[in-house]
Coordinates of C-alpha atoms in Angstrom, one line a residue:
X210 CA 71.1 98.7 68.9
X211 CA 74.6 99.6 70.2
X212 CA 74.8 101.8 73.2
X213 CA 78.2 103.3 72.3
X214 CA 80.2 103.6 69.1
X215 CA 83.0 101.4 70.6
X216 CA 80.6 98.4 70.4
X217 CA 80.2 99.0 66.6
X218 CA 83.9 99.6 66.0
X219 CA 84.8 96.4 67.9
X220 CA 82.4 94.2 65.8
X221 CA 84.4 92.6 62.9
X222 CA 83.2 91.8 59.4
X223 CA 83.6 88.2 58.2
X224 CA 84.2 88.2 54.5
X225 CA 84.6 85.3 52.1
X226 CA 87.4 86.3 49.7
X227 CA 87.7 83.1 47.8
X228 CA 87.0 79.4 48.2
X229 CA 87.9 78.5 51.8
X230 CA 89.7 81.9 52.3
X231 CA 88.0 84.1 54.9
X232 CA 89.0 87.6 56.2
X233 CA 88.0 88.6 59.7
X234 CA 88.2 92.4 59.2
X235 CA 88.2 94.8 62.1
X236 CA 88.1 98.6 62.0
X237 CA 90.2 98.5 65.2
X238 CA 90.7 95.1 66.6
X239 CA 91.8 95.8 70.1
X240 CA 88.6 97.6 70.9
X241 CA 86.9 94.3 71.5
X242 CA 89.5 93.2 74.1
X243 CA 89.7 96.6 75.8
X244 CA 85.9 96.8 76.1
X245 CA 85.5 93.4 77.6
X246 CA 88.5 93.8 79.9
X247 CA 87.3 97.1 81.4
X248 CA 83.7 95.7 81.8
X249 CA 85.2 92.7 83.6
X250 CA 87.3 94.9 85.9
X251 CA 84.2 96.9 86.8
X252 CA 82.0 93.9 87.3
X253 CA 84.6 92.3 89.6
X254 CA 85.2 95.5 91.6
X255 CA 88.9 95.7 90.6
X256 CA 88.2 99.3 89.4
X257 CA 85.4 101.8 89.8
X258 CA 84.0 104.4 87.5
X259 CA 86.2 107.5 87.5
X260 CA 89.4 105.5 88.1
X261 CA 92.4 106.0 85.8
X262 CA 93.4 103.2 83.6
X263 CA 97.1 103.1 82.5
X264 CA 99.0 101.3 79.8
X265 CA 101.7 101.4 77.1
X266 CA 100.8 101.2 73.4
X267 CA 102.3 101.4 69.9
X268 CA 99.0 102.8 68.7
X269 CA 96.0 100.6 68.3
X270 CA 95.5 99.7 71.9
X271 CA 95.8 103.3 73.0
X272 CA 92.7 104.2 70.8
X273 CA 90.9 101.0 72.0
X274 CA 91.5 101.8 75.7
X275 CA 90.5 105.4 75.2
X276 CA 87.2 104.3 73.7
X277 CA 86.6 101.8 76.5
X278 CA 87.2 104.5 79.1
X279 CA 84.9 106.8 77.3
X280 CA 82.2 104.1 77.2
X281 CA 82.5 103.3 80.9
X282 CA 83.3 106.7 82.5
X283 CA 87.0 106.1 83.2
X284 CA 90.1 108.2 82.9
X285 CA 92.8 107.0 80.5
X286 CA 96.5 107.6 80.5
X287 CA 98.7 106.2 77.7
X288 CA 102.5 105.9 77.5
X289 CA 102.8 105.9 73.7
X290 CA 105.3 104.6 71.2
X291 CA 107.1 106.9 68.8
X292 CA 104.8 105.4 66.2
X293 CA 101.7 107.2 67.5
X294 CA 100.8 109.6 64.7
X295 CA 99.2 113.0 64.6
X296 CA 95.7 111.6 63.8
X297 CA 95.7 109.3 66.8
X298 CA 97.2 112.0 69.1
X299 CA 94.3 114.3 68.1
X300 CA 91.7 111.6 68.7
X301 CA 93.1 110.7 72.1
X302 CA 93.1 114.3 73.1
X303 CA 89.4 114.9 72.1
X304 CA 88.4 111.7 73.8
X305 CA 89.9 113.0 77.0
X306 CA 92.8 110.6 77.2
X307 CA 96.3 111.8 78.2
X308 CA 99.3 110.7 76.2
X309 CA 102.9 110.7 77.0
X310 CA 104.8 109.9 73.8
X311 CA 108.3 108.7 73.8
X312 CA 110.9 110.7 71.9
X313 CA 111.7 109.5 68.3
X314 CA 113.6 106.2 68.3
X315 CA 114.5 103.8 65.6
X316 CA 115.2 101.0 68.0
X317 CA 111.9 99.1 68.9
X318 CA 113.5 97.4 71.8
X319 CA 114.7 100.6 73.4
X320 CA 111.3 102.2 72.7
X321 CA 109.4 99.4 74.5
X322 CA 111.9 99.3 77.3
X323 CA 111.5 103.1 77.9
X324 CA 107.7 102.8 77.9
X325 CA 107.7 100.1 80.5
X326 CA 110.2 102.0 82.7
X327 CA 107.9 105.0 82.5
X328 CA 104.9 102.9 83.5
X329 CA 106.7 101.9 86.7
X330 CA 107.5 105.5 87.4
X331 CA 103.9 106.6 87.0
X332 CA 102.7 103.8 89.3
X333 CA 105.2 104.8 91.9
X334 CA 103.7 108.3 91.8
X335 CA 100.1 107.2 91.4
X336 CA 99.6 103.8 93.0
X337 CA 95.8 104.3 92.6
X338 CA 96.1 104.0 88.8
X339 CA 95.2 100.6 87.4
X340 CA 97.8 99.2 85.0
X341 CA 95.9 97.3 82.2
X342 CA 98.9 95.1 81.3
X343 CA 97.7 94.4 77.8
X344 CA 100.8 92.3 77.2
X345 CA 100.5 90.2 80.3
X346 CA 96.9 90.0 81.7
X347 CA 94.7 87.4 79.9
X348 CA 91.6 89.4 80.8
X349 CA 92.2 90.7 77.3
X350 CA 91.2 87.2 75.9
X351 CA 87.6 87.6 77.1
X352 CA 86.3 89.8 74.2
X353 CA 87.2 87.2 71.6
X354 CA 84.8 84.5 72.9
X355 CA 81.8 86.0 71.1
X356 CA 83.9 86.4 67.9
X357 CA 84.9 82.7 68.1
X358 CA 81.2 81.8 68.4
X359 CA 80.4 83.9 65.4
X360 CA 83.1 82.3 63.3
X361 CA 81.8 78.8 64.3
X362 CA 78.3 79.8 63.3
X363 CA 79.3 81.4 60.0
X364 CA 81.5 78.5 58.9
X365 CA 78.6 76.1 59.5
X366 CA 80.3 74.2 62.3
X367 CA 83.3 73.4 60.1
X368 CA 85.6 74.1 63.0
X369 CA 84.9 70.5 64.1
X370 CA 84.7 68.6 60.8
X371 CA 87.4 66.6 59.1
X372 CA 88.4 69.6 56.9
X373 CA 89.2 71.8 59.8
X374 CA 89.9 75.5 60.2
X375 CA 93.2 77.3 60.1
X376 CA 93.4 80.7 61.9
X377 CA 96.2 83.1 60.8
X378 CA 97.1 86.3 62.5
X379 CA 99.9 88.5 63.8
X380 CA 101.0 87.3 67.2
X381 CA 101.6 90.7 68.9
X382 CA 100.5 90.5 72.5
X383 CA 99.1 87.0 72.0
X384 CA 95.5 87.9 72.9
X385 CA 93.7 87.8 69.6
X386 CA 95.1 84.7 68.0
X387 CA 95.6 82.9 71.3
X388 CA 92.0 83.6 72.5
X389 CA 90.4 82.6 69.1
X390 CA 92.3 79.3 69.1
X391 CA 91.5 78.5 72.7
X392 CA 87.8 79.3 72.4
X393 CA 87.4 77.5 69.0
X394 CA 89.3 74.4 70.1
X395 CA 87.2 74.3 73.3
X396 CA 83.9 74.2 71.5
X397 CA 83.3 70.6 72.2
X398 CA 85.0 69.0 75.2
X399 CA 84.3 65.5 74.0
X400 CA 85.6 66.1 70.5
X401 CA 87.9 69.2 70.4
X402 CA 87.6 71.2 67.2
X403 CA 90.2 70.7 64.5
X404 CA 91.7 74.3 64.6
X405 CA 95.2 75.0 63.6
X406 CA 96.8 78.3 64.6
X407 CA 99.4 80.1 62.4
X408 CA 101.2 83.0 64.0
X409 CA 102.8 85.8 61.9
X410 CA 105.9 87.6 63.1
X411 CA 108.2 90.3 61.9
X412 CA 111.9 89.8 61.8
X413 CA 113.6 91.2 64.9
X414 CA 110.9 90.0 67.2
X415 CA 112.1 87.8 70.2
X416 CA 108.7 86.2 70.9
X417 CA 109.6 83.2 68.8
X418 CA 113.4 83.7 68.6
X419 CA 114.0 86.0 65.6
X420 CA 115.6 88.9 67.4
X421 CA 118.9 88.2 65.6
X422 CA 117.5 88.8 62.1
X423 CA 116.7 92.5 61.4
X424 CA 114.6 93.9 58.7
X425 CA 116.5 96.9 57.1
X426 CA 113.2 98.5 56.0
X427 CA 111.1 98.6 59.1
X428 CA 109.8 96.5 61.9
X429 CA 106.0 95.9 61.5
X430 CA 104.7 97.4 64.7
X431 CA 102.1 95.5 66.7
X432 CA 102.8 91.9 65.7
X433 CA 106.2 91.4 67.2
X434 CA 108.0 92.3 70.4
X435 CA 111.4 93.1 71.7
X436 CA 110.4 92.2 75.3
X437 CA 108.7 89.0 76.6
X438 CA 104.9 89.1 76.6
X439 CA 103.1 87.0 79.2
X440 CA 99.9 86.8 77.1
X441 CA 101.6 84.8 74.4
X442 CA 100.9 81.1 74.9
X443 CA 103.5 79.5 72.7
X444 CA 101.9 76.1 73.0
X445 CA 98.8 77.2 71.1
X446 CA 100.7 77.7 67.8
X447 CA 101.1 75.1 65.1
X448 CA 103.1 77.1 62.5
X449 CA 104.9 80.4 62.3
X450 CA 105.6 82.7 59.4
X451 CA 108.3 85.4 59.6
X452 CA 107.5 88.1 57.0
X453 CA 109.5 91.1 56.0
X454 CA 108.2 94.6 55.3
X455 CA 108.6 94.3 51.6
X456 CA 106.7 91.0 51.4
X457 CA 104.0 92.4 53.7
X458 CA 103.7 95.5 51.5
X459 CA 103.2 93.2 48.5
X460 CA 100.5 91.3 50.4
X461 CA 98.7 94.5 51.5
X462 CA 98.7 95.9 47.9
X463 CA 97.5 92.6 46.4
X464 CA 94.7 92.3 49.0
X465 CA 93.4 95.8 48.1
X466 CA 93.8 95.3 44.4
X467 CA 92.4 91.8 44.2
X468 CA 89.7 91.9 47.0
X469 CA 89.2 95.6 47.7
X470 CA 90.2 95.1 51.4
X471 CA 92.0 98.2 52.6
X472 CA 93.9 97.1 55.7
X473 CA 97.2 97.6 57.6
X474 CA 100.6 96.2 57.0
X475 CA 100.2 93.3 59.4
X476 CA 97.1 92.2 57.5
X477 CA 99.2 92.1 54.3
X478 CA 101.6 89.7 56.1
X479 CA 98.7 87.6 57.4
X480 CA 97.1 87.5 53.9
X481 CA 100.4 86.1 52.4
X482 CA 100.6 83.4 55.1
X483 CA 96.9 82.5 54.8
X484 CA 97.2 82.1 51.0
X485 CA 100.2 79.8 51.4
X486 CA 98.5 77.7 54.1
X487 CA 95.4 77.3 51.9
X488 CA 97.6 76.1 49.0
X489 CA 99.3 73.6 51.3
X490 CA 96.0 72.2 52.6
X491 CA 93.2 73.1 50.1
X492 CA 90.7 71.0 52.0
X493 CA 90.9 73.3 55.1
X494 CA 89.1 76.6 55.6
X495 CA 91.7 79.4 56.2
X496 CA 90.7 82.6 58.1
X497 CA 93.1 85.5 58.6
X498 CA 92.8 88.5 60.8
X499 CA 92.8 92.0 59.5
X500 CA 93.4 94.0 62.7
X501 CA 92.9 97.6 61.4
X502 CA 92.3 99.7 58.3
X503 CA 95.0 100.9 56.0
X504 CA 94.7 104.6 56.7
X505 CA 97.8 104.8 58.8
X506 CA 99.8 103.1 56.0
X507 CA 98.8 105.3 53.0
X508 CA 102.2 107.0 52.8
X509 CA 104.5 104.2 53.9
X510 CA 102.8 101.3 52.1
X511 CA 100.1 102.1 49.6
X512 CA 101.9 105.1 48.0
X513 CA 104.6 102.6 47.0
X514 CA 102.1 100.2 45.3
X515 CA 104.1 100.3 42.0
X516 CA 107.1 98.8 43.8
X517 CA 105.1 95.9 45.2
X518 CA 106.3 92.4 44.1
X519 CA 103.8 90.1 42.5
X520 CA 102.7 87.8 45.3
X521 CA 102.9 84.8 42.9
X522 CA 106.7 85.3 42.9
X523 CA 106.9 85.1 46.7
X524 CA 107.1 81.9 48.7
X525 CA 108.4 81.1 52.2
X526 CA 111.7 79.3 52.9
X527 CA 110.9 76.2 55.0
X528 CA 113.1 76.2 58.1
X529 CA 113.5 73.8 61.1
X530 CA 115.0 76.2 63.6
X531 CA 115.5 79.9 64.1
X532 CA 119.1 79.8 63.1
X533 CA 118.1 79.3 59.5
X534 CA 115.9 82.4 59.4
X535 CA 116.5 84.9 56.6
X536 CA 114.6 87.6 54.8
X537 CA 112.1 88.0 53.2
X538 CA 109.9 85.1 54.3
X539 CA 110.3 81.9 56.3
X540 CA 107.9 79.3 57.6
X541 CA 108.5 76.8 60.4
X542 CA 106.4 74.2 62.1
X543 CA 106.1 75.0 65.8
X544 CA 104.0 72.0 66.8
X545 CA 102.5 73.6 69.9
X546 CA 105.8 73.6 71.7
X547 CA 106.2 75.7 74.9
X548 CA 108.4 78.8 75.1
X549 CA 112.1 78.2 75.6
X550 CA 111.8 80.1 78.9
X551 CA 108.8 81.5 80.7
X552 CA 107.9 85.1 79.7
X553 CA 109.0 87.5 82.4
X554 CA 106.0 89.6 83.2
X555 CA 106.1 93.0 85.0
X556 CA 107.2 93.1 88.6
X557 CA 104.7 95.8 89.6
X558 CA 101.0 95.0 89.4
X559 CA 98.3 97.7 89.4

């Protein structure tokens, strides 16, 4: 029996949607990483009960950290993106977390830059606060070890057979996809598992060099970045997909209509990429990550379901370098290459 609701919320459902197409569905994915990170910090003495944990968030991590703080008797302070909505603001307030939300801004890069600057200001005023650094501290990988074990068990050990497993998910901070790939590949030291990792990015994200191509509709929050993230291990990724808002909308609507999975916009993008990867290699099992539910996207995505393109009419353009990127959907082999330059992490550590 769970001792706190956060433990139940952080436990994903593993659903077989079709032959060799699996969905790892979370209610709120980052709860699993926040819980394990806070538990680790307490166990190692880095923080104590009653301390204040601080971080920046576009939404999902704010809720996850607030739940983890509630679970372990900590205080929580969030510097939030303009995308934090009324529902989340209310939940955070009731949970006892404090939220500083940035003023409305259509520029994701400016929004993230302002949040980081505010974090530094708060740390200067309150050096006793612990900055969680979700974008840069790989303590956030820890919670995914148990999930990797569950995937391995549920797929009957196929992560190590000739067919192999392909994991597809939004890159974001790098923790979820990076951790799953690392733990699944490390299952057997003598014979590393055949696990391919496919990252999904929005246009405008600099993580894999697409900052020069902007999506006129919207940037999909949470799976891209306008600042370098230290938790992204570029050398873990085999393939990348860049997917526009319109294509992700089509994926989200089709996923609900065809499989009754109600999930967020990034999941629609991952679903598109996963279907394509399965078609390219039908012998492999393909698993994609559904990071959250679709409730935040009712008005912006699902209310527009009649506009959604048929996913059978969508296919990625194959490119060999980022200079060829163009909307609405591109695919490129990354081949586990390192980043062009090391990610510049924060200069102030909590």
